[in-house]
Short mmCIF file of C-alpha atoms in Angstrom, two decimals:
data_model
loop_
_atom_site.label_atom_id
_atom_site.label_comp_id
_atom_site.label_asym_id
_atom_site.label_seq_id
_atom_site.Cartn_x
_atom_site.Cartn_y
_atom_site.Cartn_z
CA MET A 1 0.00 0.00 0.00
CA ARG A 2 2.94 2.38 0.67
CA HIS A 3 4.60 1.58 -2.67
CA GLN A 4 1.40 1.72 -4.74
CA PRO A 5 -0.97 4.03 -2.86
CA LEU A 6 -3.14 5.07 -5.81
CA VAL A 7 -3.84 1.55 -7.08
CA SER A 8 -4.23 0.25 -3.52
CA TRP A 9 -6.83 2.83 -2.53
CA LEU A 10 -8.65 2.47 -5.83
CA THR A 11 -8.92 -1.25 -5.06
CA ILE A 12 -10.21 -0.57 -1.54
CA GLY A 13 -12.61 2.10 -2.80
CA GLY A 14 -14.02 -0.18 -5.50
CA THR A 15 -14.56 -2.97 -2.96
CA ALA A 16 -16.16 -0.55 -0.50
CA LEU A 17 -18.57 0.76 -3.14
CA ALA A 18 -19.59 -2.73 -4.23
CA LEU A 19 -20.13 -3.94 -0.65
CA PHE A 20 -21.99 -0.72 0.22
CA LEU A 21 -24.54 -1.28 -2.55
CA ILE A 22 -24.91 -5.00 -1.86
CA MET A 23 -25.25 -4.72 1.93
CA THR A 24 -27.63 -1.74 1.75
CA THR A 25 -29.97 -3.82 -0.39
CA TYR A 26 -29.54 -6.92 1.77
CA MET A 27 -30.14 -5.17 5.11
CA ILE A 28 -33.20 -3.29 3.89
CA ASP A 29 -34.64 -6.52 2.53
CA ASN A 30 -33.97 -8.50 5.71
CA ARG A 31 -34.89 -5.96 8.38
CA HIS A 32 -38.15 -7.84 9.01
CA SER A 33 -36.29 -11.00 10.05
CA ILE A 34 -34.09 -9.63 12.85
CA SER A 35 -35.49 -9.99 16.37
CA ILE A 36 -35.65 -6.71 18.26
CA SER A 37 -37.44 -5.68 21.45
CA PRO A 38 -40.34 -5.98 21.97
CA GLU A 39 -40.43 -8.52 19.10
CA THR A 40 -37.56 -10.55 20.53
CA ASN A 41 -39.20 -13.87 19.63
CA ARG A 42 -39.75 -12.96 15.99
CA ASP A 43 -38.58 -16.35 14.74
CA ARG A 44 -41.37 -18.03 16.78
CA ILE A 45 -44.20 -15.54 16.18
CA PHE A 46 -46.80 -16.21 13.49
CA TYR A 47 -49.93 -14.39 12.36
CA GLY A 48 -53.38 -15.46 11.26
CA GLU A 49 -55.18 -12.73 9.37
CA TYR A 50 -58.06 -12.31 6.95
CA LEU A 51 -60.79 -14.61 5.76
CA HIS A 52 -61.56 -15.13 2.07
CA ILE A 53 -64.88 -16.89 1.57
CA LYS A 54 -67.29 -17.74 -1.23
CA THR A 55 -70.94 -16.95 -0.51
CA PRO A 56 -74.14 -17.54 -2.52
CA THR A 57 -73.88 -13.96 -3.80
CA GLY A 58 -70.14 -13.85 -4.59
CA GLU A 59 -66.82 -13.70 -2.76
CA ASN A 60 -65.97 -11.65 0.33
CA SER A 61 -62.70 -11.11 2.18
CA ALA A 62 -61.86 -9.13 5.29
CA SER A 63 -60.49 -9.53 8.79
CA LEU A 64 -61.74 -12.36 11.01
CA SER A 65 -64.45 -12.30 13.60
CA TYR A 66 -63.39 -13.43 17.07
CA ASP A 67 -65.27 -16.70 16.74
CA MET A 68 -63.81 -17.52 13.36
CA SER A 69 -60.30 -16.65 14.47
CA ARG A 70 -60.68 -19.19 17.27
CA GLU A 71 -62.22 -21.68 14.87
CA PHE A 72 -59.07 -21.77 12.75
CA TYR A 73 -56.28 -21.02 15.24
CA ALA A 74 -57.26 -21.83 18.84
CA GLY A 75 -55.54 -24.76 20.52
CA LEU A 76 -53.13 -25.68 17.73
CA ASP A 77 -50.45 -28.23 18.64
CA GLY A 78 -47.08 -26.58 19.15
CA ILE A 79 -48.48 -23.19 20.19
CA GLU A 80 -47.56 -21.79 23.60
CA LYS A 81 -49.68 -18.64 23.53
CA GLU A 82 -52.35 -17.15 21.29
CA SER A 83 -53.54 -13.56 21.27
CA TYR A 84 -56.65 -12.11 19.59
CA ILE A 85 -56.17 -8.47 18.75
CA GLU A 86 -57.48 -5.74 16.49
CA SER A 87 -56.35 -6.52 12.96
CA TRP A 88 -54.75 -3.14 12.33
CA VAL A 89 -53.83 0.06 14.17
CA PRO A 90 -56.58 2.63 13.53
CA THR A 91 -56.46 6.35 14.15
CA ARG A 92 -58.78 7.37 16.99
CA ARG A 93 -59.77 10.73 18.46
CA LEU A 94 -58.33 11.36 21.94
CA GLN A 95 -58.86 14.38 24.20
CA VAL A 96 -57.67 15.53 27.62
CA GLY A 97 -60.04 17.92 29.38
CA ASN A 98 -60.86 20.85 27.13
CA GLU A 99 -57.68 20.57 25.09
CA ILE A 100 -57.78 20.25 21.30
CA PRO A 101 -58.49 16.61 20.37
CA LEU A 102 -55.65 14.60 18.86
CA ASP A 103 -55.73 11.84 16.26
CA VAL A 104 -53.57 9.02 17.62
CA ASN A 105 -52.94 5.36 16.83
CA ILE A 106 -54.71 3.26 19.48
CA ARG A 107 -55.07 -0.51 19.12
CA GLY A 108 -57.33 -3.00 20.85
CA VAL A 109 -55.45 -5.97 22.34
CA ASP A 110 -55.90 -8.69 24.93
CA GLU A 111 -53.73 -9.57 27.93
CA VAL A 112 -51.81 -12.34 26.11
CA PHE A 113 -50.47 -9.77 23.63
CA PHE A 114 -48.12 -8.51 26.38
CA GLU A 115 -47.02 -12.05 27.19
CA ILE A 116 -45.93 -12.68 23.59
CA TYR A 117 -44.20 -9.31 23.19
CA ASP A 118 -41.83 -8.01 25.87
CA PHE A 119 -42.90 -4.40 26.31
CA ASN A 120 -41.00 -2.38 28.88
CA PHE A 121 -43.46 -0.79 31.32
CA GLU A 122 -42.09 2.31 33.03
CA GLU A 123 -45.27 2.70 35.10
CA GLY A 124 -48.16 0.40 35.87
CA ALA A 125 -48.69 -2.95 34.19
CA PRO A 126 -50.39 -4.48 31.14
CA PHE A 127 -54.03 -5.58 31.19
CA ASP A 128 -55.09 -8.72 33.03
CA HIS A 129 -57.67 -11.23 31.84
CA GLU A 130 -60.52 -9.79 33.92
CA THR A 131 -59.95 -6.28 32.55
CA VAL A 132 -60.13 -7.49 28.95
CA GLU A 133 -63.14 -9.74 29.50
CA ALA A 134 -65.10 -7.01 31.29
CA GLY A 135 -64.14 -4.36 28.73
CA VAL A 136 -62.94 -1.97 31.42
CA TYR A 137 -62.13 1.49 30.08
CA ASN A 138 -58.41 1.39 30.85
CA ILE A 139 -55.70 2.63 28.51
CA LEU A 140 -51.94 2.12 28.22
CA LEU A 141 -49.94 5.00 26.76
CA SER A 142 -46.50 5.24 25.21
CA ARG A 143 -44.09 7.48 27.09
CA SER A 144 -44.02 10.08 24.30
CA LEU A 145 -47.83 10.28 24.07
CA ALA A 146 -48.20 10.54 27.86
CA GLU A 147 -45.77 13.45 27.94
CA LYS A 148 -47.52 15.09 25.00
CA LEU A 149 -50.91 14.83 26.69
CA PHE A 150 -50.05 15.62 30.29
CA GLY A 151 -46.57 17.13 30.17
CA LYS A 152 -43.56 15.72 31.94
CA GLY A 153 -44.63 14.69 35.41
CA GLU A 154 -43.76 12.29 38.16
CA SER A 155 -46.59 9.87 37.43
CA TYR A 156 -49.35 9.38 34.85
CA MET A 157 -51.18 6.63 36.68
CA GLY A 158 -54.89 7.30 37.19
CA ARG A 159 -55.01 10.23 34.76
CA LYS A 160 -58.26 10.60 32.82
CA LEU A 161 -58.81 11.20 29.12
CA LYS A 162 -61.54 10.74 26.54
CA LEU A 163 -61.22 8.28 23.70
CA GLU A 164 -64.00 8.58 21.15
CA GLU A 165 -66.03 10.53 23.75
CA ILE A 166 -65.65 7.77 26.38
CA GLU A 167 -63.60 8.40 29.53
CA TYR A 168 -60.62 6.10 30.02
CA THR A 169 -58.16 5.75 32.91
CA VAL A 170 -54.41 5.50 32.37
CA THR A 171 -53.16 2.29 34.03
CA GLY A 172 -49.73 1.93 32.43
CA VAL A 173 -46.98 3.73 30.52
CA TYR A 174 -44.57 1.78 28.31
CA THR A 175 -41.37 2.66 26.50
CA ASP A 176 -42.02 3.74 22.91
CA THR A 177 -41.63 1.01 20.30
CA HIS A 178 -39.97 1.68 16.97
CA PRO A 179 -42.49 2.99 14.37
CA LEU A 180 -41.40 0.38 11.81
CA LEU A 181 -42.34 -2.51 14.09
CA SER A 182 -45.80 -2.67 12.55
CA GLN A 183 -47.14 -5.41 14.82
CA THR A 184 -46.18 -3.74 18.11
CA TYR A 185 -46.13 -0.04 17.28
CA ALA A 186 -49.02 1.98 18.67
CA GLN A 187 -49.28 5.14 20.72
CA GLY A 188 -51.67 3.42 23.07
CA PHE A 189 -53.52 0.17 23.77
CA VAL A 190 -57.01 -0.54 25.11
CA PRO A 191 -58.79 -3.83 25.88
CA THR A 192 -60.46 -5.33 22.80
CA ASN A 193 -63.84 -5.54 24.55
CA ALA A 194 -63.65 -1.89 25.61
CA ILE A 195 -63.88 -0.70 22.01
CA ARG A 196 -66.51 -3.29 21.02
CA LEU A 197 -64.74 -4.88 18.10
CA ASN A 198 -66.95 -6.60 15.57
CA ASN A 199 -67.46 -10.15 16.90
CA ASN A 200 -69.90 -11.86 14.57
CA SER A 201 -70.87 -15.43 15.35
CA SER A 202 -69.67 -18.27 13.13
CA GLU A 203 -72.96 -20.08 13.72
CA SER A 204 -74.75 -17.65 11.45
CA LEU A 205 -71.91 -17.88 8.93
CA ASP A 206 -71.41 -14.13 9.30
CA MET A 207 -67.69 -14.52 9.77
CA MET A 208 -66.09 -11.16 9.09
CA GLY A 209 -64.88 -9.00 11.95
CA ASP A 210 -62.01 -6.87 13.21
CA TYR A 211 -59.64 -9.51 14.60
CA MET A 212 -56.34 -11.16 13.79
CA VAL A 213 -54.42 -13.83 15.70
CA VAL A 214 -50.86 -13.72 17.03
CA LEU A 215 -49.34 -17.13 17.78
CA LEU A 216 -46.20 -17.87 19.80
CA ALA A 217 -44.90 -21.28 18.74
CA SER A 218 -42.84 -23.61 20.88
CA PRO A 219 -39.12 -23.77 20.02
CA GLY A 220 -38.51 -25.95 16.99
CA VAL A 221 -42.04 -25.71 15.58
CA THR A 222 -41.95 -24.54 11.96
CA ARG A 223 -44.39 -22.45 9.98
CA GLU A 224 -44.96 -25.36 7.61
CA GLN A 225 -46.10 -27.58 10.49
CA LEU A 226 -48.57 -24.95 11.69
CA ALA A 227 -49.77 -24.30 8.13
CA THR A 228 -50.66 -28.00 7.78
CA LEU A 229 -52.75 -27.86 10.96
CA VAL A 230 -54.56 -24.67 9.93
CA GLN A 231 -55.27 -26.07 6.47
CA GLN A 232 -56.91 -29.07 8.13
CA ARG A 233 -59.11 -26.67 10.11
CA TYR A 234 -60.18 -25.03 6.85
CA GLN A 235 -60.96 -28.40 5.30
CA ALA A 236 -63.03 -29.41 8.34
CA PHE A 237 -64.96 -26.15 8.17
CA ASN A 238 -65.70 -26.58 4.46
CA SER A 239 -66.86 -30.18 5.07
CA ARG A 240 -69.60 -29.19 7.52
CA PRO A 241 -73.17 -29.75 6.32
CA SER A 242 -74.18 -26.22 7.36
CA THR A 243 -71.32 -24.74 5.31
CA LYS A 244 -72.19 -26.78 2.21
CA GLU A 245 -75.93 -26.20 2.50
CA GLY A 246 -75.41 -22.47 2.73
CA GLY A 247 -73.22 -22.46 -0.38
CA TYR A 248 -70.14 -21.25 1.50
CA GLU A 249 -66.48 -22.14 1.06
CA ALA A 250 -63.44 -20.71 2.87
CA PHE A 251 -60.30 -20.33 0.78
CA TYR A 252 -57.00 -21.20 2.44
CA HIS A 253 -54.09 -18.84 1.68
CA GLY A 254 -51.18 -20.44 3.53
CA THR A 255 -51.60 -18.95 7.01
CA PRO A 256 -50.15 -18.50 9.54
CA PHE A 257 -47.53 -16.10 8.22
CA ASP A 258 -44.20 -15.15 9.76
CA ALA A 259 -42.88 -11.58 9.96
CA LYS A 260 -41.14 -11.88 6.59
CA LEU A 261 -44.29 -13.01 4.78
CA MET A 262 -46.35 -10.34 6.54
CA SER A 263 -44.03 -7.69 5.07
CA ILE A 264 -44.70 -8.87 1.49
CA PRO A 265 -47.58 -6.97 -0.16
CA HIS A 266 -50.75 -9.05 -0.21
CA GLY A 267 -54.48 -8.56 0.15
CA SER A 268 -57.23 -10.21 2.15
CA ASN A 269 -57.98 -12.54 -0.77
CA THR A 270 -54.42 -13.35 -1.86
CA SER A 271 -51.35 -15.10 -0.50
CA PRO A 272 -47.98 -13.37 -0.06
CA ASP A 273 -45.52 -14.68 -2.63
CA PRO A 274 -42.33 -15.94 -0.89
CA SER A 275 -40.40 -15.45 -4.13
CA TYR A 276 -41.49 -11.79 -4.36
CA GLY A 277 -38.53 -9.80 -5.72
CA LYS A 278 -36.04 -12.66 -5.22
CA ARG A 279 -35.07 -12.97 -8.87
CA ASP A 280 -34.52 -9.22 -9.23
CA ARG A 281 -32.39 -9.17 -6.09
CA MET A 282 -30.27 -12.11 -7.25
CA ILE A 283 -29.63 -10.41 -10.60
CA TYR A 284 -28.73 -7.23 -8.73
CA TYR A 285 -26.28 -9.08 -6.45
CA ILE A 286 -24.65 -10.88 -9.39
CA ILE A 287 -24.17 -7.64 -11.32
CA LEU A 288 -22.71 -5.93 -8.25
CA LEU A 289 -20.26 -8.80 -7.82
CA ILE A 290 -19.19 -9.40 -11.41
CA LEU A 291 -18.78 -5.81 -12.65
CA PRO A 292 -16.58 -4.65 -9.72
CA ALA A 293 -14.67 -7.94 -9.93
CA ILE A 294 -13.72 -7.22 -13.55
CA ASN A 295 -12.42 -3.77 -12.68
CA LEU A 296 -10.70 -4.94 -9.50
CA SER A 297 -9.07 -7.77 -11.46
CA SER A 298 -7.43 -5.19 -13.71
CA LEU A 299 -6.16 -3.28 -10.66
CA THR A 300 -4.83 -6.48 -9.13
CA ARG A 301 -3.01 -7.35 -12.36
CA SER A 302 -1.51 -3.84 -12.39
CA ARG A 303 -0.24 -4.28 -8.82
CA LEU A 304 1.31 -7.66 -9.61
CA LYS A 305 3.08 -6.45 -12.77
CA SER A 306 5.42 -4.32 -10.67
CA ARG A 307 6.28 -7.35 -8.53
CA VAL A 308 7.39 -9.67 -11.30
CA SER A 309 11.06 -9.55 -10.26
CA GLU A 310 10.15 -10.26 -6.64
CA ILE A 311 8.09 -13.27 -7.71
CA GLY A 312 10.99 -14.53 -9.88
CA VAL A 313 13.52 -14.30 -7.04
CA ARG A 314 11.24 -16.16 -4.68
CA ARG A 315 10.60 -18.88 -7.27
CA ALA A 316 14.38 -19.19 -7.88
CA PHE A 317 14.94 -19.82 -4.17
CA GLY A 318 12.44 -22.68 -4.15
CA CYS A 319 9.10 -21.02 -3.38
CA THR A 320 6.32 -23.11 -4.87
CA ARG A 321 3.72 -21.80 -7.25
CA LEU A 322 0.98 -22.68 -4.76
CA SER A 323 2.51 -20.61 -1.95
CA ILE A 324 2.91 -17.64 -4.33
CA LEU A 325 -0.72 -18.02 -5.38
CA TRP A 326 -1.87 -18.27 -1.75
CA GLN A 327 0.07 -15.15 -0.74
CA MET A 328 -1.33 -13.11 -3.63
CA ILE A 329 -4.90 -14.12 -2.84
CA MET A 330 -4.48 -13.45 0.90
CA GLU A 331 -2.94 -10.03 0.23
CA ASN A 332 -5.88 -9.17 -1.99
CA PHE A 333 -8.24 -10.54 0.66
CA LEU A 334 -6.82 -8.03 3.14
CA PHE A 335 -7.59 -5.26 0.66
CA SER A 336 -11.10 -6.70 0.35
CA LEU A 337 -11.56 -6.82 4.13
CA ILE A 338 -10.59 -3.17 4.51
CA GLY A 339 -12.93 -2.21 1.68
CA ALA A 340 -15.72 -4.38 3.11
CA ALA A 341 -15.41 -2.75 6.54
CA ILE A 342 -15.68 0.69 4.97
CA GLY A 343 -18.58 -0.39 2.74
CA LEU A 344 -20.48 -1.97 5.64
CA LEU A 345 -20.02 1.17 7.76
CA LEU A 346 -21.20 3.38 4.89
CA SER A 347 -24.29 1.21 4.37
CA PHE A 348 -25.26 1.59 8.05
CA LEU A 349 -24.75 5.36 7.95
CA PHE A 350 -26.70 5.70 4.72
CA ILE A 351 -29.72 3.71 5.94
CA LEU A 352 -29.79 5.42 9.33
CA PHE A 353 -29.34 9.01 8.17
CA GLY A 354 -29.77 9.42 4.41
CA SER A 355 -32.15 6.79 3.08
CA THR A 356 -35.41 8.69 3.63
CA ALA A 357 -34.43 11.00 0.76
CA PHE A 358 -34.79 8.03 -1.59
CA MET A 359 -37.33 5.63 -0.05
CA SER A 360 -40.01 5.07 2.59
CA PHE A 361 -39.80 2.08 4.91
CA ALA A 362 -43.40 2.26 6.11
CA GLY A 363 -46.04 -0.22 4.94
CA GLU A 364 -48.58 0.64 2.29
CA TRP A 365 -51.44 0.94 4.82
CA THR A 366 -49.56 3.22 7.20
CA THR A 367 -51.38 6.33 8.44
CA SER A 368 -49.00 7.49 11.17
CA GLU A 369 -46.66 10.39 10.42
CA GLU A 370 -44.07 8.81 12.72
CA GLN A 371 -44.10 5.62 10.67
CA MET A 372 -43.94 7.45 7.35
CA ALA A 373 -40.83 9.37 8.44
CA ALA A 374 -39.10 6.52 10.30
CA THR A 375 -35.86 4.81 9.33
CA PRO A 376 -34.67 1.45 10.67
CA SER A 377 -32.63 1.51 13.86
CA PHE A 378 -29.18 -0.03 14.11
CA GLU A 379 -30.66 -2.97 16.06
CA MET A 380 -33.04 -3.66 13.16
CA LEU A 381 -30.15 -3.79 10.68
CA PHE A 382 -27.27 -5.51 12.41
CA SER A 383 -27.09 -9.19 13.19
CA TRP A 384 -24.32 -11.75 13.05
CA THR A 385 -26.04 -13.10 9.96
CA VAL A 386 -25.58 -9.72 8.26
CA PHE A 387 -21.94 -9.70 9.33
CA LEU A 388 -21.32 -13.21 7.96
CA VAL A 389 -23.11 -12.37 4.70
CA ALA A 390 -20.84 -9.34 4.29
CA LEU A 391 -17.79 -11.57 4.80
CA LEU A 392 -19.16 -14.06 2.27
CA PHE A 393 -19.68 -11.37 -0.37
CA CYS A 394 -16.20 -10.06 0.40
CA PHE A 395 -14.68 -13.53 -0.05
CA VAL A 396 -16.52 -14.15 -3.34
CA LEU A 397 -15.56 -10.73 -4.68
CA ASN A 398 -11.94 -11.41 -3.72
CA LEU A 399 -11.87 -14.78 -5.51
CA LEU A 400 -13.46 -13.32 -8.63
CA SER A 401 -11.04 -10.41 -8.82
CA ALA A 402 -7.75 -11.97 -7.65
CA SER A 403 -7.66 -15.64 -8.58
CA VAL A 404 -6.88 -15.30 -12.32
CA PRO A 405 -4.18 -12.55 -12.02
CA ALA A 406 -2.59 -14.36 -9.06
CA TRP A 407 -2.53 -17.67 -10.93
CA LYS A 408 -0.86 -16.06 -13.95
CA ALA A 409 1.66 -14.24 -11.73
CA SER A 410 2.62 -17.42 -9.91
CA GLY A 411 3.27 -19.19 -13.23
CA ILE A 412 5.99 -16.81 -14.51
CA ARG A 413 9.32 -18.55 -15.08
CA PRO A 414 12.02 -17.43 -12.59
CA ALA A 415 14.62 -16.59 -15.27
CA GLU A 416 12.19 -14.43 -17.23
CA ALA A 417 10.96 -12.68 -14.10
CA ILE A 418 14.44 -11.88 -12.80
CA SER A 419 15.58 -10.58 -16.19
CA GLY A 420 12.56 -8.34 -16.39
CA HIS A 421 11.16 -9.97 -19.52
CA GLY A 422 8.30 -11.67 -17.71
CA ALA A 423 4.82 -10.22 -18.04
CA ILE A 424 1.39 -10.92 -16.66
CA ARG A 425 -1.10 -11.04 -19.47
#
């Protein structure tokens, strides 16, 4: 690097740029798979949402009623906990005293929701079973919303506010969750029965409602195993005489979904496509590996041309071609590691501080301004998997760019190299 600073830093810069583009794409694409508080059990959490059904008058699809959500998901083998919550986070009108009302994101949940997700409560506690069943008008607020409503105070417990013209009592304050954690982000939570979610009875075959199901699987239980059990529930439902006589049929769309599948665009009458965008990403990765490798190969060949005499002397003193080849590749790998470290750092900085100028990370149904303006946190981007993938890309890029020039350099005859007539072509 001291003897050939320009070529050396061009090599490092080219590697850094290639790894920056590759890892930026990879981390953005995989941010839904990394476990982060309060979704620390992301690899074991699955979701049952929507019902698509044929009726005598056509097809309908929407969220589940409470009864139908239990029909398909309650008591599945391999499930530790199941939570029945509002299917999305609506905007509701909230008011304190005579202050100007605010539109905030408040979601209806049950007590098991806080057993599946590990919220950090700074004051109070989550709902218990009796509170949810009775539909008590209690509310849990995020720290930022509590301070916005009541100012910074010593305690918010027992404070009163109106939600949709009904008075609620604050019984807990939790640490804000990241806006891009779509399943756990809300500015407040209330018991599902307190807001009277649509709970149509399955006996009348009026099955649409406002619910979705969150399932915490036992360790080792796969999504495919759960999907088989849920599909059997659908088949049993469609086989009932009452279902057939009424001309109904429920369509199965591969539920339950994991966090990755939930992030793929899909509707209430379609299944998320696991291969969504995979081909485009693979083409993108291949281009970002091959094109820099071609340029870096030329730089590597240029570096080795000035070392022909050195290679010849070493060969004359008995150094094998394999050891020369190994040294050249390892030297280039060190260049690649330095470039990869710079590229990985740049990708983190870009996503954290500059990416909102080019893209939005929020989902297509997002209504919150906080979610629309949010960028992933460092915890949502970094994992040891990301680190190992960066090393893998670095290793592949190094092999593509250094192997051929190094092989040709190691094959130069000692006499030609020492005399200066040897060349790397």
